[in-house]
């Protein structure tokens, strides 16, 4: 049994709130206990972060900070197997995913933002003055201060360091509230912080639930200068309300109901491979995933059969087994939510092309399994087609024209991502421009250059992170005007 402690001012400490159990999702058994932070620990963490800003961290030259960020990346990689095992135990995701995506990207984020801060520049403007001497304006970037970082469970280390790395690169200090479902890698990172010499108080972790618990205590704490959040849209709204007190800025990466678009001139095998991943990878628990696929009528039946075959081709099992290609979903509660949509689809008369239930898992009967599922035949206004399910499932709808498909894709409150498949160059660019999302992929999915802007429009978020765009949130830009 592992006990996950809070990490405050460089020390691992017990929380004063009610502890809760941590489960191995493949078997449902309790494998650990999370020591939850109460108001007192959140207060201590914010205080430690504030003190660290005023201490050596706040005075450290950029080059030294950058060297420490690179040591953090090396420190994660040096303990790769421990991070990997921790992430697999917490999420139930297959080793093949965690070893290729979660842990390497979790480490790489520190190098990406180390590079970014070294080359960051600001604007200057010369101006004329009436007396003819002129003036020079230049901008300075200062750290924003103490950043509250609230994270989801689907890519725990990767999405946390996506925020912590730029925050630290810019000279801020952080208090992280990991998801209650996935406390392990954020805690382990505390050990790496100490080992590489990050000063105490720069990185703090408080564990616990969201509402009326560590999450809310952190986001409503007046000592927090900015809040960065990834998670559900409804939680984002609550966090925005909390941030309104004191007019604190927020960066919100929220939910989606992303459309895949497959034209009849697409490379069918490539489209099936890409859309298949977009629907089912990480057991469908990817914010950028595709739960609605629009397929041009001429290839609809072939595509539908091909995608159903992909859905049937996954191998469930122990996530530590290299042969496993699909793990569980994150919790019993989330399994029940996903299965409630499977029931809604059946009740609404969907044609089920693959899956639709739970797999028969001998030896792992208590794990949180759901089958990859493909439906067709539902109207666009059904709950299954409109609401984010966050499971390994998708609905296929045929379309005829470009205009029709962009209207269908845009008929949603969300605006996170799309994946467009066509060999017609003009059509590809036109469609990418017409679909109102933050991220469009053409003939690909989840191909990420970390320097690019990442974020959603409409109810999928506020702000952009990634590359230089992260600097906008994690720094305060200040203009200095010098009369010459
Ligand atoms: P969630 O909103 O339930 O929880 C996220 C975090 O917020 C957790 O740490 C939780 O404890 C905390 N929280 C909950 N209520 C809170 C409150 N009132 N105040 C402060 N903190 C609170 O999300 P989740 O279920 O962990 O993650 C899945 C969701 O995340 C999906 O909607 C998915 O689309 C979204 N997501 C978005 C992106 C993106 O980049 N846009 C990436 C990954 C996941």
Short mmCIF file of C-alpha atoms and ligand atoms in Angstrom, two decimals:
data_model
loop_
_atom_site.label_atom_id
_atom_site.label_comp_id
_atom_site.label_asym_id
_atom_site.label_seq_id
_atom_site.Cartn_x
_atom_site.Cartn_y
_atom_site.Cartn_z
CA UNK A 1 0.00 0.00 0.00
CA UNK A 2 1.39 3.37 -1.02
CA UNK A 3 0.46 6.54 0.84
CA UNK A 4 0.50 9.65 -1.31
CA UNK A 5 1.49 12.68 0.75
CA UNK A 6 1.26 16.36 -0.09
CA UNK A 7 4.50 18.08 -1.08
CA UNK A 8 4.84 21.49 0.55
CA UNK A 9 7.97 23.62 0.87
CA UNK A 10 10.17 20.69 -0.17
CA UNK A 11 8.69 18.32 2.45
CA UNK A 12 6.22 15.44 2.19
CA UNK A 13 3.41 16.14 4.66
CA UNK A 14 0.13 14.57 5.74
CA UNK A 15 -3.11 16.38 4.95
CA UNK A 16 -5.77 17.23 7.52
CA UNK A 17 -8.76 16.34 5.28
CA UNK A 18 -10.33 12.88 5.03
CA UNK A 19 -7.92 10.51 3.22
CA UNK A 20 -9.29 8.41 0.35
CA UNK A 21 -8.43 5.17 -1.41
CA UNK A 22 -6.44 4.76 -4.63
CA UNK A 23 -7.47 1.79 -6.82
CA UNK A 24 -5.78 -0.43 -9.43
CA UNK A 25 -8.37 -0.07 -12.17
CA UNK A 26 -7.65 -3.41 -13.81
CA UNK A 27 -8.75 -5.35 -10.73
CA UNK A 28 -10.60 -2.74 -8.69
CA UNK A 29 -8.39 -3.51 -5.66
CA UNK A 30 -7.26 -0.79 -3.26
CA UNK A 31 -3.51 -0.22 -3.67
CA UNK A 32 -2.99 3.05 -1.87
CA UNK A 33 -4.28 5.91 0.20
CA UNK A 34 -4.24 9.58 -0.68
CA UNK A 35 -3.61 12.00 2.17
CA UNK A 36 -5.91 14.89 1.29
CA UNK A 37 -5.00 18.51 1.97
CA UNK A 38 -7.35 20.66 4.02
CA UNK A 39 -7.47 24.45 4.00
CA UNK A 40 -4.44 24.58 6.33
CA UNK A 41 -2.17 22.66 3.92
CA UNK A 42 -3.38 24.61 0.89
CA UNK A 43 -2.65 27.78 2.81
CA UNK A 44 0.82 26.49 3.72
CA UNK A 45 1.52 25.52 0.09
CA UNK A 46 0.49 28.94 -1.23
CA UNK A 47 2.54 30.60 1.52
CA UNK A 48 5.61 28.49 0.64
CA UNK A 49 5.18 29.36 -3.04
CA UNK A 50 4.97 33.07 -2.20
CA UNK A 51 8.07 32.87 0.01
CA UNK A 52 10.01 31.05 -2.74
CA UNK A 53 9.21 33.86 -5.19
CA UNK A 54 10.91 36.26 -2.81
CA UNK A 55 13.78 33.84 -2.17
CA UNK A 56 16.61 32.48 -4.34
CA UNK A 57 14.21 31.33 -7.08
CA UNK A 58 12.94 34.86 -7.65
CA UNK A 59 16.51 36.18 -7.98
CA UNK A 60 17.88 33.33 -10.09
CA UNK A 61 19.26 34.29 -13.52
CA UNK A 62 17.40 32.70 -16.45
CA UNK A 63 20.37 30.56 -17.47
CA UNK A 64 20.46 28.92 -14.05
CA UNK A 65 16.72 28.30 -14.09
CA UNK A 66 17.03 26.77 -17.54
CA UNK A 67 19.81 24.45 -16.35
CA UNK A 68 17.53 23.26 -13.53
CA UNK A 69 14.65 22.66 -15.97
CA UNK A 70 16.93 20.48 -18.08
CA UNK A 71 17.94 18.57 -14.94
CA UNK A 72 14.25 17.98 -14.24
CA UNK A 73 13.80 16.41 -17.68
CA UNK A 74 16.90 14.27 -17.07
CA UNK A 75 15.67 13.45 -13.56
CA UNK A 76 12.36 12.10 -14.88
CA UNK A 77 14.13 10.11 -17.58
CA UNK A 78 16.58 8.69 -15.02
CA UNK A 79 13.60 7.30 -13.08
CA UNK A 80 11.60 6.50 -16.24
CA UNK A 81 10.54 3.03 -15.08
CA UNK A 82 9.21 4.33 -11.75
CA UNK A 83 7.23 7.10 -13.44
CA UNK A 84 5.96 4.61 -16.00
CA UNK A 85 4.79 2.10 -13.38
CA UNK A 86 3.16 4.87 -11.32
CA UNK A 87 1.25 6.22 -14.32
CA UNK A 88 0.13 2.77 -15.45
CA UNK A 89 -1.06 1.87 -11.92
CA UNK A 90 -3.02 5.13 -11.60
CA UNK A 91 -4.65 5.19 -15.05
CA UNK A 92 -4.84 1.55 -16.20
CA UNK A 93 -3.49 2.66 -19.58
CA UNK A 94 -1.37 0.20 -21.57
CA UNK A 95 2.41 0.34 -21.20
CA UNK A 96 2.65 0.94 -24.98
CA UNK A 97 0.89 4.32 -24.56
CA UNK A 98 2.44 5.44 -21.27
CA UNK A 99 5.98 4.57 -22.41
CA UNK A 100 5.63 6.34 -25.77
CA UNK A 101 3.51 9.35 -24.85
CA UNK A 102 2.91 10.11 -21.17
CA UNK A 103 6.37 9.80 -19.64
CA UNK A 104 8.61 10.94 -22.55
CA UNK A 105 6.38 13.98 -23.22
CA UNK A 106 6.09 14.61 -19.47
CA UNK A 107 9.87 14.95 -19.36
CA UNK A 108 10.26 16.69 -22.72
CA UNK A 109 8.00 19.58 -21.67
CA UNK A 110 10.80 20.83 -19.39
CA UNK A 111 13.30 20.95 -22.29
CA UNK A 112 10.77 22.56 -24.65
CA UNK A 113 10.10 25.46 -22.30
CA UNK A 114 13.78 25.76 -21.32
CA UNK A 115 14.46 26.42 -25.03
CA UNK A 116 11.51 28.77 -25.27
CA UNK A 117 12.53 31.06 -22.42
CA UNK A 118 16.11 31.31 -23.68
CA UNK A 119 14.97 32.72 -27.01
CA UNK A 120 12.01 34.78 -25.78
CA UNK A 121 12.13 38.41 -26.82
CA UNK A 122 9.90 41.41 -26.22
CA UNK A 123 8.87 44.42 -28.29
CA UNK A 124 10.49 47.85 -28.52
CA UNK A 125 9.00 50.99 -30.07
CA UNK A 126 10.85 54.21 -30.76
CA UNK A 127 8.59 57.25 -30.76
CA UNK A 128 8.83 60.90 -31.65
CA UNK A 129 8.25 63.58 -29.01
CA UNK A 130 7.29 67.24 -29.49
CA UNK A 131 10.64 68.52 -28.20
CA UNK A 132 12.44 66.39 -30.78
CA UNK A 133 14.43 64.23 -28.34
CA UNK A 134 12.25 61.15 -28.78
CA UNK A 135 11.46 58.28 -26.49
CA UNK A 136 12.02 54.56 -26.40
CA UNK A 137 9.49 52.00 -25.21
CA UNK A 138 10.56 48.53 -24.27
CA UNK A 139 8.70 45.67 -22.63
CA UNK A 140 9.78 43.53 -19.72
CA UNK A 141 8.40 40.13 -18.89
CA UNK A 142 7.93 39.43 -15.18
CA UNK A 143 6.68 36.23 -13.60
CA UNK A 144 2.98 36.40 -12.80
CA UNK A 145 3.57 35.05 -9.28
CA UNK A 146 2.03 32.01 -7.61
CA UNK A 147 0.25 29.84 -10.18
CA UNK A 148 -2.50 27.38 -9.21
CA UNK A 149 -2.34 24.34 -11.51
CA UNK A 150 -5.42 22.09 -11.54
CA UNK A 151 -5.07 18.90 -13.60
CA UNK A 152 -7.21 16.06 -15.01
CA UNK A 153 -6.54 12.30 -14.93
CA UNK A 154 -6.32 11.31 -18.58
CA UNK A 155 -2.66 12.22 -19.23
CA UNK A 156 -1.56 13.09 -15.69
CA UNK A 157 2.18 13.80 -15.88
CA UNK A 158 2.12 15.09 -19.45
CA UNK A 159 -0.67 17.62 -18.88
CA UNK A 160 0.75 18.71 -15.53
CA UNK A 161 4.27 19.44 -16.80
CA UNK A 162 2.70 21.14 -19.85
CA UNK A 163 1.76 23.82 -17.30
CA UNK A 164 4.45 23.48 -14.61
CA UNK A 165 7.36 23.65 -17.08
CA UNK A 166 6.44 27.02 -18.68
CA UNK A 167 5.35 28.40 -15.30
CA UNK A 168 8.77 27.63 -13.80
CA UNK A 169 10.62 28.67 -16.96
CA UNK A 170 9.03 32.10 -16.59
CA UNK A 171 10.12 32.34 -12.93
CA UNK A 172 6.78 31.61 -11.24
CA UNK A 173 6.18 29.19 -8.41
CA UNK A 174 3.35 26.65 -8.49
CA UNK A 175 0.85 24.82 -6.33
CA UNK A 176 -0.43 21.77 -8.21
CA UNK A 177 -3.71 20.00 -7.48
CA UNK A 178 -3.52 16.71 -9.40
CA UNK A 179 -6.69 14.79 -10.12
CA UNK A 180 -7.85 12.76 -7.14
CA UNK A 181 -7.77 9.73 -9.47
CA UNK A 182 -4.07 10.09 -10.34
CA UNK A 183 -1.95 11.34 -7.44
CA UNK A 184 1.20 9.30 -8.13
CA UNK A 185 3.38 11.05 -10.72
CA UNK A 186 2.87 14.57 -9.31
CA UNK A 187 4.04 13.24 -5.94
CA UNK A 188 7.03 11.45 -7.46
CA UNK A 189 7.99 14.64 -9.25
CA UNK A 190 8.42 16.24 -5.80
CA UNK A 191 11.30 13.82 -5.15
CA UNK A 192 12.91 14.78 -8.46
CA UNK A 193 12.51 18.49 -7.64
CA UNK A 194 14.43 17.99 -4.39
CA UNK A 195 17.04 15.75 -6.03
CA UNK A 196 17.96 18.26 -8.75
CA UNK A 197 18.05 21.24 -6.37
CA UNK A 198 14.85 23.15 -7.13
CA UNK A 199 14.50 25.41 -4.05
CA UNK A 200 11.77 24.46 -1.54
CA UNK A 201 8.40 26.10 -2.19
CA UNK A 202 8.85 26.43 -5.97
CA UNK A 203 6.82 23.28 -6.69
CA UNK A 204 4.10 22.24 -4.25
CA UNK A 205 1.45 19.52 -4.53
CA UNK A 206 -1.85 19.41 -2.64
CA UNK A 207 -4.03 16.33 -3.00
CA UNK A 208 -7.77 16.09 -2.75
CA UNK A 209 -11.12 16.40 -4.45
CA UNK A 210 -12.44 19.46 -6.31
CA UNK A 211 -15.57 21.15 -4.92
CA UNK A 212 -15.35 22.22 -1.27
CA UNK A 213 -11.97 20.50 -1.08
CA UNK A 214 -8.34 21.04 -2.11
CA UNK A 215 -9.27 22.11 -5.69
CA UNK A 216 -11.64 24.85 -4.60
CA UNK A 217 -9.46 25.85 -1.61
CA UNK A 218 -6.64 26.45 -4.08
CA UNK A 219 -8.56 28.25 -6.83
CA UNK A 220 -10.34 30.54 -4.36
CA UNK A 221 -7.16 31.28 -2.37
CA UNK A 222 -6.40 35.02 -2.54
CA UNK A 223 -2.65 34.28 -2.57
CA UNK A 224 -2.88 32.63 -6.00
CA UNK A 225 -2.09 35.08 -8.82
CA UNK A 226 -3.26 33.01 -11.81
CA UNK A 227 -4.96 29.66 -12.41
CA UNK A 228 -4.32 27.22 -15.21
CA UNK A 229 -6.81 24.39 -15.54
CA UNK A 230 -7.42 21.41 -17.78
CA UNK A 231 -10.63 19.46 -17.33
CA UNK A 232 -14.36 19.54 -17.92
CA UNK A 233 -16.12 22.64 -19.16
CA UNK A 234 -18.43 22.74 -16.13
CA UNK A 235 -15.46 22.70 -13.76
CA UNK A 236 -13.87 25.45 -15.87
CA UNK A 237 -16.95 27.60 -15.25
CA UNK A 238 -16.65 27.05 -11.48
CA UNK A 239 -12.96 27.94 -11.59
CA UNK A 240 -13.68 31.10 -13.58
CA UNK A 241 -16.16 32.14 -10.92
CA UNK A 242 -13.55 31.53 -8.20
CA UNK A 243 -10.95 33.46 -10.19
CA UNK A 244 -13.27 36.44 -10.58
CA UNK A 245 -12.60 37.28 -6.94
CA UNK A 246 -9.46 39.38 -7.11
CA UNK A 247 -9.63 39.47 -10.94
CA UNK A 248 -7.14 36.64 -11.40
CA UNK A 249 -6.37 35.47 -14.96
CA UNK A 250 -7.29 31.96 -16.05
CA UNK A 251 -6.09 29.65 -18.77
CA UNK A 252 -8.71 26.99 -19.45
CA UNK A 253 -8.29 23.83 -21.56
CA UNK A 254 -11.73 22.23 -21.48
CA UNK A 255 -13.90 19.58 -23.05
CA UNK A 256 -14.77 18.86 -26.66
CA UNK A 257 -17.05 16.95 -28.99
CA UNK A 258 -14.65 16.83 -31.87
CA UNK A 259 -15.66 16.00 -35.42
CA UNK A 260 -13.65 13.81 -37.76
CA UNK A 261 -14.31 14.55 -41.45
CA UNK A 262 -13.55 11.98 -44.14
CA UNK A 263 -14.01 12.98 -47.81
CA UNK A 264 -14.47 10.34 -50.51
CA UNK A 265 -11.07 11.17 -52.05
CA UNK A 266 -9.20 10.34 -48.82
CA UNK A 267 -6.57 7.63 -48.55
CA UNK A 268 -9.00 5.20 -46.91
CA UNK A 269 -6.46 3.05 -45.05
CA UNK A 270 -4.69 6.11 -43.64
CA UNK A 271 -8.02 7.68 -42.64
CA UNK A 272 -9.13 4.50 -40.90
CA UNK A 273 -5.85 4.27 -39.03
CA UNK A 274 -5.93 7.94 -37.96
CA UNK A 275 -9.61 8.15 -37.10
CA UNK A 276 -9.39 4.76 -35.37
CA UNK A 277 -6.74 6.16 -33.03
CA UNK A 278 -8.72 9.38 -32.57
CA UNK A 279 -11.75 7.37 -31.43
CA UNK A 280 -10.20 4.64 -29.30
CA UNK A 281 -6.68 5.58 -28.12
CA UNK A 282 -6.32 5.82 -24.33
CA UNK A 283 -9.74 4.10 -24.11
CA UNK A 284 -11.24 7.19 -25.75
CA UNK A 285 -10.16 9.43 -22.87
CA UNK A 286 -8.39 12.10 -24.91
CA UNK A 287 -9.78 15.62 -25.09
CA UNK A 288 -8.74 15.79 -28.76
CA UNK A 289 -10.46 12.50 -29.60
CA UNK A 290 -13.25 12.09 -32.14
CA UNK A 291 -16.72 11.09 -30.97
CA UNK A 292 -18.48 12.22 -34.18
CA UNK A 293 -17.23 11.17 -37.60
CA UNK A 294 -18.76 12.56 -40.79
CA UNK A 295 -18.05 10.37 -43.83
CA UNK A 296 -18.86 11.29 -47.43
CA UNK A 297 -21.68 9.12 -48.68
CA UNK A 298 -19.79 7.34 -51.48
CA UNK A 299 -17.39 5.66 -49.05
CA UNK A 300 -19.64 5.54 -46.00
CA UNK A 301 -20.28 1.78 -45.89
CA UNK A 302 -16.66 0.82 -46.54
CA UNK A 303 -15.42 3.27 -43.92
CA UNK A 304 -18.01 2.14 -41.37
CA UNK A 305 -17.04 -1.50 -41.78
CA UNK A 306 -13.34 -0.62 -41.57
CA UNK A 307 -13.78 1.38 -38.36
CA UNK A 308 -15.91 -1.35 -36.79
CA UNK A 309 -13.09 -3.80 -37.54
CA UNK A 310 -10.59 -1.49 -35.83
CA UNK A 311 -12.89 -1.32 -32.79
CA UNK A 312 -13.03 -5.11 -32.62
CA UNK A 313 -9.26 -5.44 -32.97
CA UNK A 314 -8.19 -4.21 -29.52
CA UNK A 315 -6.74 -6.52 -26.93
CA UNK A 316 -7.86 -5.84 -23.36
CA UNK A 317 -5.81 -6.91 -20.39
CA UNK A 318 -3.22 -6.15 -17.76
CA UNK A 319 -1.78 -2.76 -18.74
CA UNK A 320 1.72 -3.93 -17.78
CA UNK A 321 1.52 -6.69 -20.42
CA UNK A 322 3.14 -5.32 -23.62
CA UNK A 323 0.53 -7.16 -25.70
CA UNK A 324 -2.36 -5.16 -24.17
CA UNK A 325 -3.66 -2.43 -26.47
CA UNK A 326 -6.67 -1.24 -24.48
CA UNK A 327 -6.97 -0.62 -20.76
CA UNK A 328 -9.86 0.28 -18.50
CA UNK A 329 -11.51 3.65 -18.10
CA UNK A 330 -10.50 5.73 -15.09
CA UNK A 331 -13.10 4.69 -12.49
CA UNK A 332 -16.27 2.76 -11.75
CA UNK A 333 -18.14 6.07 -11.86
CA UNK A 334 -16.75 6.95 -15.30
CA UNK A 335 -17.49 3.43 -16.61
CA UNK A 336 -21.09 3.88 -15.50
CA UNK A 337 -21.25 7.28 -17.21
CA UNK A 338 -19.93 5.84 -20.50
CA UNK A 339 -22.26 2.85 -20.26
CA UNK A 340 -25.22 5.18 -19.65
CA UNK A 341 -24.53 6.66 -23.11
CA UNK A 342 -24.30 3.13 -24.55
CA UNK A 343 -27.80 2.57 -23.13
CA UNK A 344 -29.05 5.91 -24.50
CA UNK A 345 -27.76 4.98 -27.96
CA UNK A 346 -29.62 1.64 -27.82
CA UNK A 347 -32.82 3.30 -26.58
CA UNK A 348 -32.63 5.93 -29.32
CA UNK A 349 -32.44 3.15 -31.93
CA UNK A 350 -28.79 3.45 -32.99
CA UNK A 351 -27.35 0.81 -35.30
CA UNK A 352 -24.48 -0.70 -33.32
CA UNK A 353 -21.65 -1.57 -35.73
CA UNK A 354 -19.21 -2.69 -33.02
CA UNK A 355 -19.12 -3.08 -29.24
CA UNK A 356 -21.89 -1.53 -27.20
CA UNK A 357 -21.23 -3.22 -23.87
CA UNK A 358 -18.49 -4.57 -21.61
CA UNK A 359 -15.97 -7.23 -22.63
CA UNK A 360 -15.87 -10.59 -20.93
CA UNK A 361 -12.74 -10.27 -18.77
CA UNK A 362 -12.03 -13.52 -16.97
CA UNK A 363 -9.69 -12.91 -14.06
CA UNK A 364 -10.31 -9.16 -14.21
CA UNK A 365 -14.07 -9.09 -13.60
CA UNK A 366 -13.85 -6.15 -11.20
CA UNK A 367 -11.93 -3.88 -13.60
CA UNK A 368 -13.57 -0.87 -15.21
CA UNK A 369 -13.89 -2.13 -18.80
CA UNK A 370 -15.97 -0.87 -21.68
CA UNK A 371 -15.97 -2.02 -25.29
CA UNK A 372 -14.87 0.23 -28.14
CA UNK A 373 -18.12 1.09 -29.84
CA UNK A 374 -19.24 2.41 -33.22
CA UNK A 375 -22.80 3.57 -33.86
CA UNK A 376 -24.64 5.06 -36.78
CA UNK A 377 -28.21 6.15 -37.48
CA UNK A 378 -28.79 8.65 -34.66
CA UNK A 379 -30.12 12.17 -35.26
CA UNK A 380 -27.67 15.03 -34.73
CA UNK A 381 -29.62 16.31 -31.72
CA UNK A 382 -29.35 13.08 -29.73
CA UNK A 383 -27.37 13.19 -26.47
CA UNK A 384 -24.86 10.66 -27.79
CA UNK A 385 -23.97 12.92 -30.74
CA UNK A 386 -24.01 16.20 -28.81
CA UNK A 387 -22.48 15.52 -25.38
CA UNK A 388 -18.88 14.67 -24.50
CA UNK A 389 -18.84 11.03 -23.39
CA UNK A 390 -15.05 10.65 -22.97
CA UNK A 391 -15.14 6.94 -23.76
CA UNK A 392 -13.95 4.68 -26.62
CA UNK A 393 -16.95 5.34 -28.81
CA UNK A 394 -18.01 7.27 -31.86
CA UNK A 395 -21.01 7.95 -34.07
CA UNK A 396 -20.85 7.95 -37.87
CA UNK A 397 -23.03 10.21 -40.05
CA UNK A 398 -22.96 10.38 -43.87
CA UNK A 399 -22.72 13.73 -45.68
CA UNK A 400 -22.78 14.92 -49.30
CA UNK A 401 -21.12 18.33 -49.62
CA UNK A 402 -18.35 20.41 -48.12
CA UNK A 403 -20.79 23.10 -46.93
CA UNK A 404 -23.01 20.52 -45.32
CA UNK A 405 -20.17 18.88 -43.39
CA UNK A 406 -18.69 22.12 -42.05
CA UNK A 407 -22.17 23.13 -40.82
CA UNK A 408 -22.55 19.73 -39.11
CA UNK A 409 -19.07 19.92 -37.57
CA UNK A 410 -19.73 23.43 -36.23
CA UNK A 411 -23.13 22.63 -34.76
CA UNK A 412 -21.77 22.17 -31.23
CA UNK A 413 -21.06 24.39 -28.23
CA UNK A 414 -17.46 23.10 -28.28
CA UNK A 415 -14.51 24.06 -30.50
CA UNK A 416 -11.41 22.09 -29.62
CA UNK A 417 -10.12 20.02 -32.55
CA UNK A 418 -10.90 18.36 -35.87
CA UNK A 419 -9.24 15.73 -38.06
CA UNK A 420 -9.86 16.15 -41.81
CA UNK A 421 -9.04 13.47 -44.38
CA UNK A 422 -8.82 14.31 -48.10
CA UNK A 423 -6.27 14.30 -50.94
CA UNK A 424 -7.73 17.51 -52.43
CA UNK A 425 -5.44 20.34 -51.29
CA UNK A 426 -7.94 23.17 -51.77
CA UNK A 427 -10.69 21.30 -49.95
CA UNK A 428 -8.33 20.51 -47.08
CA UNK A 429 -7.44 24.17 -46.51
CA UNK A 430 -11.02 25.42 -47.01
CA UNK A 431 -12.40 22.91 -44.51
CA UNK A 432 -9.70 23.61 -41.91
CA UNK A 433 -10.54 27.31 -42.11
CA UNK A 434 -14.30 26.75 -41.96
CA UNK A 435 -14.38 24.48 -38.91
CA UNK A 436 -14.41 26.64 -35.80
CA UNK A 437 -11.84 24.91 -33.60
CA UNK A 438 -8.47 25.71 -32.06
CA UNK A 439 -6.61 22.78 -33.65
CA UNK A 440 -7.19 21.24 -37.11
CA UNK A 441 -5.30 18.22 -38.35
CA UNK A 442 -5.23 17.38 -42.05
CA UNK A 443 -4.53 13.72 -42.87
CA UNK A 444 -3.34 13.15 -39.31
CA UNK A 445 -4.37 13.25 -35.69
CA UNK A 446 -2.46 14.17 -32.50
CA UNK A 447 0.64 15.21 -34.44
CA UNK A 448 2.03 17.78 -32.04
CA UNK A 449 4.77 20.37 -32.46
CA UNK A 450 5.01 21.81 -28.95
CA UNK A 451 5.85 25.29 -30.25
CA UNK A 452 2.38 25.69 -31.78
CA UNK A 453 -0.67 27.29 -30.15
CA UNK A 454 -2.80 24.75 -28.27
CA UNK A 455 -6.29 25.45 -27.00
CA UNK A 456 -9.96 25.54 -27.85
CA UNK A 457 -12.55 28.04 -28.96
CA UNK A 458 -16.16 28.38 -27.74
CA UNK A 459 -16.84 26.17 -24.67
CA UNK A 460 -13.53 24.32 -25.15
CA UNK A 461 -11.46 26.91 -23.39
CA UNK A 462 -9.88 30.30 -22.99
CA UNK A 463 -6.35 31.14 -24.05
CA UNK A 464 -3.61 29.27 -25.83
CA UNK A 465 -0.68 27.40 -24.33
CA UNK A 466 2.37 26.00 -26.11
CA UNK A 467 5.58 27.63 -27.31
CA UNK A 468 5.66 31.39 -27.02
CA UNK A 469 1.90 31.42 -26.32
CA UNK A 470 2.50 29.95 -22.86
CA UNK A 471 4.65 32.98 -22.05
CA UNK A 472 1.59 35.19 -22.53
CA UNK A 473 -0.15 33.50 -19.63
CA UNK A 474 2.78 32.81 -17.33
CA UNK A 475 4.26 36.30 -17.49
CA UNK A 476 3.08 39.83 -16.97
CA UNK A 477 4.19 42.08 -19.85
CA UNK A 478 5.20 45.53 -18.58
CA UNK A 479 6.01 48.51 -20.76
CA UNK A 480 8.79 50.94 -19.84
CA UNK A 481 8.79 54.31 -21.64
CA UNK A 482 12.12 56.22 -21.54
CA UNK A 483 12.19 59.88 -22.54
CA UNK A 484 15.53 60.37 -24.26
P1 LIG B 1 -12.70 17.46 -14.06
O1 LIG B 1 -13.10 18.81 -14.48
O2 LIG B 1 -13.72 16.58 -13.41
O3 LIG B 1 -11.50 17.53 -13.00
C1 LIG B 1 -10.29 18.17 -13.31
C2 LIG B 1 -9.65 18.68 -12.04
O4 LIG B 1 -10.45 19.72 -11.48
C3 LIG B 1 -9.48 17.62 -10.95
O5 LIG B 1 -8.22 17.81 -10.35
C4 LIG B 1 -10.61 17.96 -9.99
O6 LIG B 1 -10.36 17.55 -8.67
C5 LIG B 1 -10.64 19.47 -10.09
N1 LIG B 1 -11.92 20.09 -9.72
C6 LIG B 1 -13.17 19.61 -9.87
N2 LIG B 1 -14.09 20.51 -9.42
C7 LIG B 1 -13.40 21.60 -8.98
C8 LIG B 1 -13.77 22.85 -8.43
N3 LIG B 1 -15.05 23.19 -8.21
N4 LIG B 1 -12.79 23.73 -8.11
C9 LIG B 1 -11.49 23.43 -8.32
N5 LIG B 1 -11.07 22.25 -8.84
C10 LIG B 1 -12.02 21.34 -9.18
O7 LIG B 1 -12.07 16.76 -15.34
P2 LIG B 1 -11.54 15.27 -15.48
O8 LIG B 1 -12.72 14.36 -15.41
O9 LIG B 1 -10.40 15.06 -14.56
O10 LIG B 1 -10.93 15.27 -16.97
C11 LIG B 1 -11.70 14.99 -18.11
C12 LIG B 1 -12.10 16.28 -18.81
O11 LIG B 1 -10.93 17.04 -19.13
C13 LIG B 1 -12.80 16.08 -20.13
O12 LIG B 1 -13.88 16.99 -20.23
C14 LIG B 1 -11.74 16.43 -21.17
O13 LIG B 1 -12.22 16.86 -22.42
C15 LIG B 1 -11.00 17.51 -20.47
N6 LIG B 1 -9.64 17.65 -21.01
C16 LIG B 1 -9.36 18.75 -21.78
C17 LIG B 1 -8.09 18.90 -22.34
C18 LIG B 1 -7.75 20.08 -23.20
O14 LIG B 1 -6.57 20.28 -23.44
N7 LIG B 1 -8.69 20.86 -23.66
C19 LIG B 1 -7.12 17.92 -22.09
C20 LIG B 1 -7.45 16.83 -21.29
C21 LIG B 1 -8.71 16.70 -20.74
#
